[in-house]
Amino acid sequence: MECITREIVTTNWLTILFLICLGLLVTAKGLNALRFADFMMLFSNNKYIISYQKPNRLSSPFNAVLLVLQIASVSLFLYLCFGIFEIEVASSDVILFFKIAIIYAVIVLCKLLVEKIIATIFSIDDIVNEYLFYKVSYRNFMGIMLLPINIVFIYTFQPSKIIFTVFLVLLLILNIIVLISFYRKNETIILNHLFYFILYLCALEIAPYFILYKLIK
């Protein structure tokens, strides 16, 4: 009888990661239950943005916890992307995930820092702070949305490339809709500085994600 080698892929580290993510959710709710309830209604009304934009900005522990959750959830989704599209990398599964998480975190934090510096230089702190709070809030929410999707893809079934591509496109469209809604709200300011706005989109909204892909590979 011929022996057949069976490859067993461990998901222990993924289970620990999901427990950490759930712990972050519980922590966020524990920090401010009312704010968390408003945050979870973000896509149905703008109460959260109106209520918490000016007094808290981005520096609150609540935002920090959700940002860490976003980094973990998005990084895991990108990690699954490498596996499903069979992109070859010279790293083990755990190392690949941490590579993605570290690079994604650095890019996100550096973008925020650069945008804050630009705001200070050009004396446009109010509009930029409003934009950053708006953008980070919605992306934190999308990070929470990705969490159950990641769980299904890992423990229930491995999606085909077509299904995964559909999810990627939907996330991209959702992200674009969120940004456009803010841009339309500040249409006059953008049209008066259209050239600089286009430079901003290319340098800080598009280029970082190409850099993320290249660095991971």
Coordinates of C-alpha atoms in Angstrom, one line a residue:
M1 CA 0.0 0.0 0.0
E2 CA 1.4 3.3 -1.0
C3 CA 1.6 6.0 1.6
I4 CA 0.2 9.4 0.7
T5 CA 1.4 12.5 2.5
R6 CA -1.4 14.5 3.9
E7 CA -0.7 18.2 4.4
I8 CA -2.4 19.6 7.5
V9 CA -2.7 23.4 7.6
T10 CA -3.0 24.7 11.2
T11 CA -5.3 27.5 12.0
N12 CA -4.4 27.9 15.7
W13 CA -2.7 31.2 15.2
L14 CA -5.8 32.5 13.2
T15 CA -8.1 31.4 16.0
I16 CA -5.9 33.4 18.5
L17 CA -6.0 36.4 16.1
F18 CA -9.8 36.2 15.9
L19 CA -10.1 36.1 19.7
I20 CA -7.9 39.1 20.0
C21 CA -10.1 41.0 17.4
L22 CA -13.2 40.1 19.4
G23 CA -11.4 41.3 22.6
L24 CA -10.8 44.6 20.8
L25 CA -14.5 44.9 20.0
V26 CA -15.4 44.2 23.6
T27 CA -12.8 46.8 24.8
A28 CA -14.2 49.4 22.4
K29 CA -17.7 48.8 23.7
G30 CA -16.4 48.9 27.3
L31 CA -14.7 52.2 26.8
N32 CA -18.0 53.9 25.7
A33 CA -21.1 51.8 25.2
L34 CA -23.2 54.7 23.9
R35 CA -20.6 55.7 21.4
F36 CA -20.1 52.2 20.3
A37 CA -23.9 51.8 19.6
D38 CA -23.8 55.0 17.5
F39 CA -20.7 53.8 15.7
M40 CA -22.4 50.5 14.7
M41 CA -25.2 52.6 13.1
L42 CA -22.6 54.5 11.0
F43 CA -23.9 53.4 7.6
S44 CA -27.6 54.1 8.5
N45 CA -27.2 57.7 9.8
N46 CA -24.6 60.3 10.4
K47 CA -25.2 60.7 14.2
Y48 CA -21.8 59.3 15.1
I49 CA -19.9 61.7 12.8
I50 CA -21.9 64.8 14.0
S51 CA -21.7 63.8 17.7
Y52 CA -18.1 62.7 18.1
Q53 CA -16.2 64.6 15.4
K54 CA -15.2 67.8 17.1
P55 CA -14.9 66.8 20.8
N56 CA -12.8 63.7 20.2
R57 CA -11.1 63.8 16.8
L58 CA -8.8 60.8 16.3
S59 CA -6.8 60.8 19.5
S60 CA -9.3 59.0 21.8
P61 CA -8.7 55.5 23.1
F62 CA -11.9 54.4 21.4
N63 CA -10.6 55.3 17.9
A64 CA -7.2 53.8 18.7
V65 CA -8.7 50.4 19.6
L66 CA -10.9 50.4 16.5
L67 CA -7.9 51.4 14.3
V68 CA -5.9 48.4 15.7
L69 CA -8.9 46.2 14.9
Q70 CA -9.0 47.6 11.4
I71 CA -5.3 46.9 10.8
A72 CA -5.7 43.3 12.0
S73 CA -8.9 42.6 10.0
V74 CA -7.7 44.3 6.7
S75 CA -4.3 42.6 7.0
L76 CA -6.0 39.2 7.4
F77 CA -8.1 39.9 4.3
L78 CA -5.0 40.8 2.3
Y79 CA -3.3 37.6 3.6
L80 CA -6.2 35.6 2.3
C81 CA -5.9 37.4 -1.0
F82 CA -2.3 36.2 -1.4
G83 CA -3.4 32.6 -0.9
I84 CA -6.5 32.7 -3.1
F85 CA -4.7 34.3 -6.0
E86 CA -1.7 32.0 -5.5
I87 CA 0.8 34.9 -5.2
E88 CA 4.2 33.4 -4.3
V89 CA 6.0 34.9 -1.4
A90 CA 9.1 33.7 0.4
S91 CA 7.5 33.7 3.8
S92 CA 5.6 31.3 6.1
D93 CA 1.9 32.0 6.8
V94 CA 2.4 33.7 10.1
I95 CA 5.3 35.8 8.9
L96 CA 3.4 36.8 5.8
F97 CA 0.5 38.0 7.9
F98 CA 2.8 40.0 10.2
K99 CA 4.6 41.5 7.2
I100 CA 1.3 42.7 5.8
A101 CA 0.0 44.0 9.2
I102 CA 3.2 45.9 9.9
I103 CA 3.5 47.4 6.4
Y104 CA -0.2 48.3 6.4
A105 CA 0.0 49.9 9.8
V106 CA 3.1 51.9 8.9
I107 CA 1.4 53.2 5.7
V108 CA -1.9 54.1 7.5
L109 CA -0.1 55.9 10.4
C110 CA 2.3 57.6 8.1
K111 CA -0.5 58.8 5.9
L112 CA -2.3 60.2 8.9
L113 CA 0.9 61.9 10.1
V114 CA 1.7 63.4 6.6
E115 CA -1.9 64.7 6.2
K116 CA -1.8 66.3 9.7
I117 CA 1.5 68.0 8.8
I118 CA 0.1 69.2 5.5
A119 CA -2.9 70.6 7.3
T120 CA -0.7 72.5 9.8
I121 CA 1.6 73.9 7.0
F122 CA -1.3 75.2 4.9
S123 CA -3.5 76.2 7.9
I124 CA -6.4 73.9 7.0
D125 CA -6.5 71.9 10.2
D126 CA -10.3 72.1 10.6
I127 CA -11.2 70.6 7.2
V128 CA -8.4 68.0 7.3
N129 CA -9.2 66.9 10.8
E130 CA -12.9 66.6 9.7
Y131 CA -11.8 64.6 6.7
L132 CA -9.5 62.3 8.6
F133 CA -12.1 61.5 11.3
Y134 CA -14.7 60.8 8.6
K135 CA -12.4 58.5 6.6
V136 CA -10.9 56.7 9.6
S137 CA -14.4 56.1 11.1
Y138 CA -15.8 54.5 8.0
R139 CA -12.7 52.4 7.4
N140 CA -12.8 51.2 11.0
F141 CA -16.4 50.2 10.4
M142 CA -15.4 48.3 7.2
G143 CA -12.7 46.6 9.2
I144 CA -15.4 45.2 11.5
M145 CA -17.4 44.2 8.5
L146 CA -14.5 42.2 7.2
L147 CA -14.1 40.2 10.4
P148 CA -17.1 37.8 9.9
I149 CA -16.2 37.6 6.2
N150 CA -12.6 36.5 7.1
I151 CA -14.0 33.9 9.6
V152 CA -16.3 32.4 6.9
F153 CA -13.5 32.3 4.3
I154 CA -11.1 30.5 6.7
Y155 CA -13.4 28.1 8.6
T156 CA -16.3 27.4 6.3
F157 CA -15.1 27.4 2.7
Q158 CA -12.4 28.8 0.5
P159 CA -13.9 31.2 -2.0
S160 CA -13.1 31.0 -5.7
K161 CA -11.1 33.8 -7.3
I162 CA -14.3 35.1 -8.8
I163 CA -16.1 35.4 -5.5
F164 CA -13.1 36.9 -3.8
T165 CA -12.7 39.4 -6.7
V166 CA -16.4 40.4 -6.3
F167 CA -15.7 41.1 -2.6
L168 CA -12.7 43.2 -3.4
V169 CA -14.6 45.2 -6.0
L170 CA -17.5 45.8 -3.5
L171 CA -15.1 47.0 -0.9
L172 CA -13.4 49.3 -3.4
I173 CA -16.7 50.7 -4.5
L174 CA -17.8 51.2 -0.9
N175 CA -14.6 53.0 -0.1
I176 CA -15.0 55.2 -3.1
I177 CA -18.6 56.0 -2.2
V178 CA -17.5 57.1 1.3
L179 CA -14.8 59.4 0.0
I180 CA -17.0 60.9 -2.7
S181 CA -19.7 61.7 -0.2
F182 CA -17.2 63.8 1.8
Y183 CA -15.8 65.3 -1.4
R184 CA -19.3 66.4 -2.5
K185 CA -19.9 67.9 0.8
N186 CA -16.8 70.1 0.3
E187 CA -17.1 70.5 -3.4
T188 CA -16.5 74.2 -3.4
I189 CA -13.2 74.0 -1.6
I190 CA -12.0 71.1 -3.8
L191 CA -12.9 72.9 -7.1
N192 CA -11.0 76.0 -6.0
H193 CA -7.9 73.8 -5.4
L194 CA -8.5 71.1 -8.0
F195 CA -4.8 70.7 -9.0
Y196 CA -3.7 70.1 -5.5
F197 CA -6.6 67.8 -4.8
I198 CA -5.6 65.6 -7.8
L199 CA -2.0 65.5 -6.5
Y200 CA -3.3 64.5 -3.1
L201 CA -5.4 61.6 -4.5
C202 CA -2.4 60.3 -6.5
A203 CA 0.2 60.7 -3.7
L204 CA -1.8 59.8 -0.6
E205 CA -4.9 57.8 -1.6
I206 CA -3.6 55.6 -4.5
A207 CA 0.2 55.3 -4.4
P208 CA 0.4 53.9 -0.8
Y209 CA -1.6 50.7 -1.8
F210 CA 0.8 50.0 -4.7
I211 CA 3.7 50.5 -2.3
L212 CA 1.9 48.1 0.2
Y213 CA 1.7 45.4 -2.5
K214 CA 5.3 45.8 -3.7
L215 CA 6.8 45.8 -0.1
I216 CA 4.9 42.6 0.8
K217 CA 6.1 40.8 -2.3

